[in-house]
Amino acid sequence: MPEAYITYSERETEELAFKLAENGKIKYGDIIALYGELGAGKTAFTRGLAGYFAPECRVTSPTFALVNQYGNIFHFDMYRINSEDDLLSVGFYDYLDGAGEKLIIIEWFDKIEGFFDEETVKIEIIKLNENERRIYAYTRN
Ligand SMILES: Nc1ncnc2c1ncn2[C@@H]1O[C@H](COP(=O)(O)OP(=O)(O)OP(=O)(O)O)[C@@H](O)[C@H]1O
Ligand SMILES: [Mg+2]
């Protein structure tokens, strides 16, 4: 059963992610699978995680770069990925080497879930209205 939260601003979504890290529910070694439509708050959630693990880094959307790195955090955006060949050609699987010491965060995880069978921590963000989000966190502890 996931834990369910409601947030009412981008800041609250960042704070929720920060608290999940602070409470040890998200930690190095995890692969965070972010689900949610355009503008749901996946990058905001990532910003909260980086605020905990790499506070000196500025989080931006890796839509064009595919991956941004902040310390040992690897932040992917799979919006433009449509096949396993796409994933291979950007070298995605190489990033999984040493994953135990990394935090891998993947926006648009649904685009790649057919090509990926590692265990993930699923975070689902549902846009209820302009500023309200329901967030399900499928954390283990
Ligand atoms: N409760 C909320 N949580 C998160 N973002 C919110 C919330 N309410 C409003 N917003 C707004 O929604 C937008 C979320 O943008 P963000 O880039 O984080 O979404 P995203 O899911 O990463 O989108 P994309 O699929 O384009 O990458 C921001 O403009 C933010 O200000
Ligand atoms: Mg984003």
mmCIF file of N, CA and C in Angstrom, residues 9-127:
data_model
loop_
_atom_site.group_PDB
_atom_site.id
_atom_site.type_symbol
_atom_site.label_atom_id
_atom_site.label_comp_id
_atom_site.label_asym_id
_atom_site.label_seq_id
_atom_site.Cartn_x
_atom_site.Cartn_y
_atom_site.Cartn_z
ATOM 1 N N SER A 9 1.167 23.342 -3.249
ATOM 2 C CA SER A 9 2.081 24.271 -3.931
ATOM 3 C C SER A 9 3.322 23.494 -4.337
ATOM 4 N N GLU A 10 4.068 24.086 -5.250
ATOM 5 C CA GLU A 10 5.328 23.486 -5.676
ATOM 6 C C GLU A 10 6.246 23.300 -4.469
ATOM 7 N N ARG A 11 6.298 24.319 -3.611
ATOM 8 C CA ARG A 11 7.128 24.253 -2.410
ATOM 9 C C ARG A 11 6.764 23.048 -1.545
ATOM 10 N N GLU A 12 5.470 22.802 -1.382
ATOM 11 C CA GLU A 12 5.059 21.655 -0.547
ATOM 12 C C GLU A 12 5.474 20.325 -1.168
ATOM 13 N N THR A 13 5.467 20.254 -2.484
ATOM 14 C CA THR A 13 5.919 19.021 -3.144
ATOM 15 C C THR A 13 7.420 18.829 -2.930
ATOM 16 N N GLU A 14 8.165 19.921 -3.020
ATOM 17 C CA GLU A 14 9.611 19.849 -2.738
ATOM 18 C C GLU A 14 9.835 19.398 -1.296
ATOM 19 N N GLU A 15 9.077 19.969 -0.385
ATOM 20 C CA GLU A 15 9.250 19.633 1.040
ATOM 21 C C GLU A 15 8.891 18.181 1.332
ATOM 22 N N LEU A 16 7.868 17.678 0.652
ATOM 23 C CA LEU A 16 7.502 16.268 0.831
ATOM 24 C C LEU A 16 8.667 15.363 0.408
ATOM 25 N N ALA A 17 9.251 15.654 -0.746
ATOM 26 C CA ALA A 17 10.375 14.838 -1.225
ATOM 27 C C ALA A 17 11.543 14.924 -0.238
ATOM 28 N N PHE A 18 11.826 16.121 0.227
ATOM 29 C CA PHE A 18 12.915 16.326 1.201
ATOM 30 C C PHE A 18 12.660 15.473 2.444
ATOM 31 N N LYS A 19 11.419 15.479 2.936
ATOM 32 C CA LYS A 19 11.088 14.717 4.157
ATOM 33 C C LYS A 19 11.198 13.212 3.933
ATOM 34 N N LEU A 20 10.813 12.734 2.763
ATOM 35 C CA LEU A 20 10.944 11.299 2.479
ATOM 36 C C LEU A 20 12.419 10.894 2.520
ATOM 37 N N ALA A 21 13.295 11.791 2.065
ATOM 38 C CA ALA A 21 14.733 11.519 2.133
ATOM 39 C C ALA A 21 15.215 11.590 3.583
ATOM 40 N N GLU A 22 14.798 12.637 4.259
ATOM 41 C CA GLU A 22 15.211 12.846 5.651
ATOM 42 C C GLU A 22 14.797 11.666 6.536
ATOM 43 N N ASN A 23 13.630 11.090 6.254
ATOM 44 C CA ASN A 23 13.125 9.967 7.055
ATOM 45 C C ASN A 23 13.666 8.615 6.590
ATOM 46 N N GLY A 24 14.569 8.640 5.617
ATOM 47 C CA GLY A 24 15.193 7.400 5.155
ATOM 48 C C GLY A 24 14.313 6.561 4.247
ATOM 49 N N LYS A 25 13.202 7.125 3.797
ATOM 50 C CA LYS A 25 12.318 6.366 2.903
ATOM 51 C C LYS A 25 12.838 6.374 1.473
ATOM 52 N N ILE A 26 13.651 7.378 1.157
ATOM 53 C CA ILE A 26 14.358 7.422 -0.127
ATOM 54 C C ILE A 26 15.822 7.600 0.199
ATOM 55 N N LYS A 27 16.665 6.732 -0.376
ATOM 56 C CA LYS A 27 18.085 6.780 -0.023
ATOM 57 C C LYS A 27 18.951 6.379 -1.211
ATOM 58 N N TYR A 28 20.264 6.604 -1.067
ATOM 59 C CA TYR A 28 21.182 6.175 -2.124
ATOM 60 C C TYR A 28 20.982 4.691 -2.383
ATOM 61 N N GLY A 29 21.055 4.314 -3.638
ATOM 62 C CA GLY A 29 20.785 2.935 -4.033
ATOM 63 C C GLY A 29 19.392 2.788 -4.620
ATOM 64 N N ASP A 30 18.532 3.767 -4.359
ATOM 65 C CA ASP A 30 17.170 3.687 -4.906
ATOM 66 C C ASP A 30 17.120 4.189 -6.341
ATOM 67 N N ILE A 31 16.186 3.632 -7.076
ATOM 68 C CA ILE A 31 15.847 4.139 -8.405
ATOM 69 C C ILE A 31 14.428 4.671 -8.281
ATOM 70 N N ILE A 32 14.287 5.982 -8.428
ATOM 71 C CA ILE A 32 12.987 6.617 -8.215
ATOM 72 C C ILE A 32 12.267 6.720 -9.554
ATOM 73 N N ALA A 33 11.128 6.052 -9.659
ATOM 74 C CA ALA A 33 10.334 6.048 -10.889
ATOM 75 C C ALA A 33 9.204 7.058 -10.737
ATOM 76 N N LEU A 34 9.337 8.201 -11.437
ATOM 77 C CA LEU A 34 8.344 9.276 -11.301
ATOM 78 C C LEU A 34 7.299 9.176 -12.405
ATOM 79 N N TYR A 35 6.050 9.132 -11.984
ATOM 80 C CA TYR A 35 4.906 9.098 -12.898
ATOM 81 C C TYR A 35 4.091 10.384 -12.715
ATOM 82 N N GLY A 36 3.549 10.879 -13.804
ATOM 83 C CA GLY A 36 2.701 12.064 -13.715
ATOM 84 C C GLY A 36 2.727 12.821 -15.022
ATOM 85 N N GLU A 37 1.623 13.454 -15.353
ATOM 86 C CA GLU A 37 1.485 14.148 -16.626
ATOM 87 C C GLU A 37 2.399 15.380 -16.695
ATOM 88 N N LEU A 38 2.413 16.029 -17.843
ATOM 89 C CA LEU A 38 3.160 17.283 -18.026
ATOM 90 C C LEU A 38 2.768 18.269 -16.933
ATOM 91 N N GLY A 39 3.758 18.846 -16.276
ATOM 92 C CA GLY A 39 3.479 19.849 -15.253
ATOM 93 C C GLY A 39 2.929 19.293 -13.960
ATOM 94 N N ALA A 40 3.020 17.987 -13.765
ATOM 95 C CA ALA A 40 2.501 17.396 -12.529
ATOM 96 C C ALA A 40 3.340 17.822 -11.324
ATOM 97 N N GLY A 41 4.652 17.880 -11.526
ATOM 98 C CA GLY A 41 5.539 18.239 -10.412
ATOM 99 C C GLY A 41 6.696 17.261 -10.227
ATOM 100 N N LYS A 42 7.028 16.524 -11.275
ATOM 101 C CA LYS A 42 8.110 15.545 -11.181
ATOM 102 C C LYS A 42 9.460 16.237 -10.948
ATOM 103 N N THR A 43 9.678 17.338 -11.662
ATOM 104 C CA THR A 43 10.937 18.062 -11.465
ATOM 105 C C THR A 43 10.950 18.731 -10.089
ATOM 106 N N ALA A 44 9.810 19.230 -9.646
ATOM 107 C CA ALA A 44 9.723 19.818 -8.302
ATOM 108 C C ALA A 44 10.069 18.774 -7.240
ATOM 109 N N PHE A 45 9.547 17.576 -7.397
ATOM 110 C CA PHE A 45 9.831 16.492 -6.454
ATOM 111 C C PHE A 45 11.339 16.196 -6.444
ATOM 112 N N THR A 46 11.923 16.164 -7.638
ATOM 113 C CA THR A 46 13.368 15.924 -7.771
ATOM 114 C C THR A 46 14.158 17.012 -7.063
ATOM 115 N N ARG A 47 13.681 18.258 -7.184
ATOM 116 C CA ARG A 47 14.368 19.385 -6.549
ATOM 117 C C ARG A 47 14.400 19.195 -5.026
ATOM 118 N N GLY A 48 13.320 18.660 -4.491
ATOM 119 C CA GLY A 48 13.276 18.397 -3.048
ATOM 120 C C GLY A 48 14.275 17.332 -2.629
ATOM 121 N N LEU A 49 14.412 16.289 -3.450
ATOM 122 C CA LEU A 49 15.388 15.228 -3.144
ATOM 123 C C LEU A 49 16.810 15.785 -3.226
ATOM 124 N N ALA A 50 17.081 16.549 -4.277
ATOM 125 C CA ALA A 50 18.421 17.130 -4.417
ATOM 126 C C ALA A 50 18.683 18.119 -3.277
ATOM 127 N N GLY A 51 17.650 18.775 -2.799
ATOM 128 C CA GLY A 51 17.802 19.698 -1.675
ATOM 129 C C GLY A 51 18.342 18.985 -0.445
ATOM 130 N N TYR A 52 18.013 17.711 -0.325
ATOM 131 C CA TYR A 52 18.510 16.924 0.800
ATOM 132 C C TYR A 52 19.893 16.339 0.505
ATOM 133 N N PHE A 53 20.060 15.716 -0.658
ATOM 134 C CA PHE A 53 21.286 14.961 -0.939
ATOM 135 C C PHE A 53 22.393 15.815 -1.574
ATOM 136 N N ALA A 54 22.033 16.872 -2.258
ATOM 137 C CA ALA A 54 23.033 17.695 -2.960
ATOM 138 C C ALA A 54 22.582 19.156 -2.899
ATOM 139 N N PRO A 55 22.524 19.706 -1.673
ATOM 140 C CA PRO A 55 21.891 21.018 -1.484
ATOM 141 C C PRO A 55 22.562 22.160 -2.239
ATOM 142 N N GLU A 56 23.815 21.952 -2.652
ATOM 143 C CA GLU A 56 24.517 23.034 -3.348
ATOM 144 C C GLU A 56 24.151 23.089 -4.838
ATOM 145 N N CYS A 57 23.391 22.088 -5.308
ATOM 146 C CA CYS A 57 23.137 21.985 -6.746
ATOM 147 C C CYS A 57 21.785 22.567 -7.132
ATOM 148 N N ARG A 58 21.735 23.131 -8.319
ATOM 149 C CA ARG A 58 20.492 23.681 -8.844
ATOM 150 C C ARG A 58 19.877 22.672 -9.815
ATOM 151 N N VAL A 59 18.658 22.292 -9.552
ATOM 152 C CA VAL A 59 17.984 21.285 -10.378
ATOM 153 C C VAL A 59 17.268 21.950 -11.538
ATOM 154 N N THR A 60 17.537 21.439 -12.743
ATOM 155 C CA THR A 60 16.806 21.912 -13.920
ATOM 156 C C THR A 60 16.241 20.711 -14.650
ATOM 157 N N SER A 61 15.328 20.962 -15.547
ATOM 158 C CA SER A 61 14.698 19.872 -16.279
ATOM 159 C C SER A 61 15.650 19.334 -17.338
ATOM 160 N N PRO A 62 15.923 18.027 -17.315
ATOM 161 C CA PRO A 62 16.847 17.460 -18.303
ATOM 162 C C PRO A 62 16.157 17.035 -19.593
ATOM 163 N N THR A 63 15.064 17.667 -19.952
ATOM 164 C CA THR A 63 14.300 17.223 -21.115
ATOM 165 C C THR A 63 15.169 17.147 -22.368
ATOM 166 N N PHE A 64 16.051 18.119 -22.554
ATOM 167 C CA PHE A 64 16.884 18.123 -23.765
ATOM 168 C C PHE A 64 18.192 17.384 -23.552
ATOM 169 N N ALA A 65 18.700 17.427 -22.333
ATOM 170 C CA ALA A 65 19.976 16.777 -22.040
ATOM 171 C C ALA A 65 19.799 15.290 -21.754
ATOM 172 N N LEU A 66 18.573 14.865 -21.479
ATOM 173 C CA LEU A 66 18.227 13.514 -21.035
ATOM 174 C C LEU A 66 18.629 13.259 -19.594
ATOM 175 N N VAL A 67 19.866 13.630 -19.225
ATOM 176 C CA VAL A 67 20.288 13.384 -17.844
ATOM 177 C C VAL A 67 21.061 14.578 -17.296
ATOM 178 N N ASN A 68 20.745 14.943 -16.080
ATOM 179 C CA ASN A 68 21.533 15.924 -15.329
ATOM 180 C C ASN A 68 22.132 15.207 -14.125
ATOM 181 N N GLN A 69 23.305 15.660 -13.704
ATOM 182 C CA GLN A 69 23.957 15.071 -12.538
ATOM 183 C C GLN A 69 24.158 16.133 -11.471
ATOM 184 N N TYR A 70 23.775 15.796 -10.264
ATOM 185 C CA TYR A 70 24.038 16.663 -9.101
ATOM 186 C C TYR A 70 24.717 15.776 -8.071
ATOM 187 N N GLY A 71 26.006 15.933 -7.871
ATOM 188 C CA GLY A 71 26.706 15.017 -6.976
ATOM 189 C C GLY A 71 26.488 13.589 -7.456
ATOM 190 N N ASN A 72 25.979 12.731 -6.574
ATOM 191 C CA ASN A 72 25.734 11.338 -6.945
ATOM 192 C C ASN A 72 24.286 11.085 -7.351
ATOM 193 N N ILE A 73 23.592 12.156 -7.683
ATOM 194 C CA ILE A 73 22.218 12.034 -8.177
ATOM 195 C C ILE A 73 22.231 12.113 -9.706
ATOM 196 N N PHE A 74 21.534 11.174 -10.335
ATOM 197 C CA PHE A 74 21.412 11.164 -11.799
ATOM 198 C C PHE A 74 19.928 11.329 -12.119
ATOM 199 N N HIS A 75 19.601 12.441 -12.751
ATOM 200 C CA HIS A 75 18.212 12.866 -12.960
ATOM 201 C C HIS A 75 17.877 12.750 -14.453
ATOM 202 N N PHE A 76 17.047 11.787 -14.778
ATOM 203 C CA PHE A 76 16.684 11.529 -16.173
ATOM 204 C C PHE A 76 15.294 12.054 -16.496
ATOM 205 N N ASP A 77 15.112 12.423 -17.766
ATOM 206 C CA ASP A 77 13.783 12.744 -18.283
ATOM 207 C C ASP A 77 13.593 11.925 -19.558
ATOM 208 N N MET A 78 12.682 10.968 -19.528
ATOM 209 C CA MET A 78 12.514 10.025 -20.627
ATOM 210 C C MET A 78 11.416 10.439 -21.604
ATOM 211 N N TYR A 79 10.994 11.696 -21.536
ATOM 212 C CA TYR A 79 9.871 12.138 -22.358
ATOM 213 C C TYR A 79 10.069 11.811 -23.836
ATOM 214 N N ARG A 80 11.294 11.959 -24.331
ATOM 215 C CA ARG A 80 11.552 11.753 -25.762
ATOM 216 C C ARG A 80 12.033 10.352 -26.108
ATOM 217 N N ILE A 81 12.036 9.471 -25.132
ATOM 218 C CA ILE A 81 12.496 8.098 -25.382
ATOM 219 C C ILE A 81 11.296 7.235 -25.788
ATOM 220 N N ASN A 82 11.436 6.538 -26.914
ATOM 221 C CA ASN A 82 10.302 5.735 -27.383
ATOM 222 C C ASN A 82 10.629 4.274 -27.640
ATOM 223 N N SER A 83 11.888 3.897 -27.484
ATOM 224 C CA SER A 83 12.245 2.509 -27.754
ATOM 225 C C SER A 83 13.460 2.129 -26.926
ATOM 226 N N GLU A 84 13.702 0.838 -26.867
ATOM 227 C CA GLU A 84 14.889 0.377 -26.155
ATOM 228 C C GLU A 84 16.145 0.844 -26.890
ATOM 229 N N ASP A 85 16.074 0.959 -28.226
ATOM 230 C CA ASP A 85 17.213 1.471 -28.994
ATOM 231 C C ASP A 85 17.551 2.895 -28.580
ATOM 232 N N ASP A 86 16.518 3.716 -28.380
ATOM 233 C CA ASP A 86 16.753 5.090 -27.905
ATOM 234 C C ASP A 86 17.540 5.050 -26.591
ATOM 235 N N LEU A 87 17.101 4.176 -25.697
ATOM 236 C CA LEU A 87 17.744 4.087 -24.384
ATOM 237 C C LEU A 87 19.193 3.641 -24.513
ATOM 238 N N LEU A 88 19.397 2.649 -25.377
ATOM 239 C CA LEU A 88 20.761 2.147 -25.598
ATOM 240 C C LEU A 88 21.634 3.239 -26.187
ATOM 241 N N SER A 89 21.095 3.989 -27.141
ATOM 242 C CA SER A 89 21.932 4.965 -27.850
ATOM 243 C C SER A 89 22.310 6.142 -26.954
ATOM 244 N N VAL A 90 21.571 6.377 -25.899
ATOM 245 C CA VAL A 90 21.992 7.432 -24.961
ATOM 246 C C VAL A 90 22.819 6.859 -23.809
ATOM 247 N N GLY A 91 23.098 5.563 -23.870
ATOM 248 C CA GLY A 91 23.975 4.959 -22.866
ATOM 249 C C GLY A 91 23.334 4.814 -21.497
ATOM 250 N N PHE A 92 22.014 4.752 -21.488
ATOM 251 C CA PHE A 92 21.309 4.733 -20.194
ATOM 252 C C PHE A 92 21.804 3.628 -19.272
ATOM 253 N N TYR A 93 21.973 2.430 -19.822
ATOM 254 C CA TYR A 93 22.270 1.286 -18.945
ATOM 255 C C TYR A 93 23.625 1.427 -18.245
ATOM 256 N N ASP A 94 24.546 2.181 -18.869
ATOM 257 C CA ASP A 94 25.849 2.407 -18.226
ATOM 258 C C ASP A 94 25.702 3.159 -16.902
ATOM 259 N N TYR A 95 24.668 4.010 -16.839
ATOM 260 C CA TYR A 95 24.460 4.782 -15.607
ATOM 261 C C TYR A 95 24.062 3.903 -14.435
ATOM 262 N N LEU A 96 23.609 2.683 -14.733
ATOM 263 C CA LEU A 96 23.177 1.798 -13.644
ATOM 264 C C LEU A 96 24.368 1.133 -12.949
ATOM 265 N N ASP A 97 25.568 1.207 -13.561
ATOM 266 C CA ASP A 97 26.764 0.668 -12.897
ATOM 267 C C ASP A 97 26.985 1.433 -11.593
ATOM 268 N N GLY A 98 27.226 0.711 -10.535
ATOM 269 C CA GLY A 98 27.468 1.366 -9.243
ATOM 270 C C GLY A 98 26.226 2.019 -8.669
ATOM 271 N N ALA A 99 25.065 1.525 -9.080
ATOM 272 C CA ALA A 99 23.806 2.158 -8.677
ATOM 273 C C ALA A 99 23.610 2.174 -7.153
ATOM 274 N N GLY A 100 24.291 1.268 -6.457
ATOM 275 C CA GLY A 100 24.160 1.233 -4.999
ATOM 276 C C GLY A 100 24.599 2.523 -4.323
ATOM 277 N N GLU A 101 25.501 3.260 -4.981
ATOM 278 C CA GLU A 101 25.987 4.523 -4.387
ATOM 279 C C GLU A 101 25.361 5.741 -5.050
ATOM 280 N N LYS A 102 24.416 5.481 -5.940
ATOM 281 C CA LYS A 102 23.798 6.600 -6.652
ATOM 282 C C LYS A 102 22.334 6.719 -6.263
ATOM 283 N N LEU A 103 21.771 7.882 -6.503
ATOM 284 C CA LEU A 103 20.315 8.014 -6.491
ATOM 285 C C LEU A 103 19.917 8.306 -7.934
ATOM 286 N N ILE A 104 19.163 7.394 -8.515
ATOM 287 C CA ILE A 104 18.737 7.550 -9.898
ATOM 288 C C ILE A 104 17.269 7.943 -9.892
ATOM 289 N N ILE A 105 16.974 9.072 -10.522
ATOM 290 C CA ILE A 105 15.610 9.606 -10.536
ATOM 291 C C ILE A 105 15.173 9.678 -11.996
ATOM 292 N N ILE A 106 14.020 9.113 -12.306
ATOM 293 C CA ILE A 106 13.606 9.011 -13.707
ATOM 294 C C ILE A 106 12.216 9.604 -13.905
ATOM 295 N N GLU A 107 12.163 10.774 -14.579
ATOM 296 C CA GLU A 107 10.869 11.347 -14.969
ATOM 297 C C GLU A 107 10.352 10.603 -16.201
ATOM 298 N N TRP A 108 9.049 10.503 -16.332
ATOM 299 C CA TRP A 108 8.414 9.781 -17.444
ATOM 300 C C TRP A 108 8.852 8.323 -17.456
ATOM 301 N N PHE A 109 8.882 7.729 -16.273
ATOM 302 C CA PHE A 109 9.316 6.334 -16.180
ATOM 303 C C PHE A 109 8.446 5.415 -17.027
ATOM 304 N N ASP A 110 7.177 5.777 -17.194
ATOM 305 C CA ASP A 110 6.272 4.924 -17.994
ATOM 306 C C ASP A 110 6.787 4.724 -19.422
ATOM 307 N N LYS A 111 7.605 5.677 -19.924
ATOM 308 C CA LYS A 111 8.140 5.527 -21.276
ATOM 309 C C LYS A 111 9.137 4.374 -21.382
ATOM 310 N N ILE A 112 9.740 3.983 -20.254
ATOM 311 C CA ILE A 112 10.800 2.961 -20.328
ATOM 312 C C ILE A 112 10.483 1.704 -19.525
ATOM 313 N N GLU A 113 9.329 1.659 -18.881
ATOM 314 C CA GLU A 113 9.134 0.553 -17.938
ATOM 315 C C GLU A 113 9.136 -0.812 -18.625
ATOM 316 N N GLY A 114 8.837 -0.839 -19.938
ATOM 317 C CA GLY A 114 8.901 -2.100 -20.670
ATOM 318 C C GLY A 114 10.315 -2.602 -20.913
ATOM 319 N N PHE A 115 11.304 -1.702 -20.761
ATOM 320 C CA PHE A 115 12.701 -2.068 -21.070
ATOM 321 C C PHE A 115 13.556 -2.130 -19.819
ATOM 322 N N PHE A 116 12.936 -2.277 -18.692
ATOM 323 C CA PHE A 116 13.646 -2.043 -17.435
ATOM 324 C C PHE A 116 13.049 -2.931 -16.377
ATOM 325 N N ASP A 117 13.873 -3.769 -15.736
ATOM 326 C CA ASP A 117 13.256 -4.619 -14.716
ATOM 327 C C ASP A 117 13.942 -4.553 -13.350
ATOM 328 N N GLU A 118 14.719 -3.491 -13.112
ATOM 329 C CA GLU A 118 15.261 -3.285 -11.766
ATOM 330 C C GLU A 118 14.116 -2.880 -10.829
ATOM 331 N N GLU A 119 14.318 -3.149 -9.564
ATOM 332 C CA GLU A 119 13.329 -2.707 -8.575
ATOM 333 C C GLU A 119 13.374 -1.175 -8.468
ATOM 334 N N THR A 120 12.214 -0.566 -8.405
ATOM 335 C CA THR A 120 12.161 0.896 -8.292
ATOM 336 C C THR A 120 11.285 1.313 -7.115
ATOM 337 N N VAL A 121 11.439 2.565 -6.722
ATOM 338 C CA VAL A 121 10.517 3.196 -5.780
ATOM 339 C C VAL A 121 9.606 4.080 -6.621
ATOM 340 N N LYS A 122 8.343 3.708 -6.678
ATOM 341 C CA LYS A 122 7.418 4.425 -7.542
ATOM 342 C C LYS A 122 6.819 5.638 -6.820
ATOM 343 N N ILE A 123 6.837 6.765 -7.498
ATOM 344 C CA ILE A 123 6.179 7.973 -6.993
ATOM 345 C C ILE A 123 5.216 8.430 -8.082
ATOM 346 N N GLU A 124 3.953 8.537 -7.731
ATOM 347 C CA GLU A 124 2.931 8.908 -8.712
ATOM 348 C C GLU A 124 2.308 10.242 -8.302
ATOM 349 N N ILE A 125 2.359 11.195 -9.221
ATOM 350 C CA ILE A 125 1.827 12.532 -8.922
ATOM 351 C C ILE A 125 0.608 12.785 -9.804
ATOM 352 N N ILE A 126 -0.513 13.058 -9.168
ATOM 353 C CA ILE A 126 -1.766 13.270 -9.898
ATOM 354 C C ILE A 126 -2.197 14.723 -9.708
ATOM 355 N N LYS A 127 -2.406 15.377 -10.862
ATOM 356 C CA LYS A 127 -2.794 16.781 -10.847
ATOM 357 C C LYS A 127 -4.290 16.850 -10.589
#
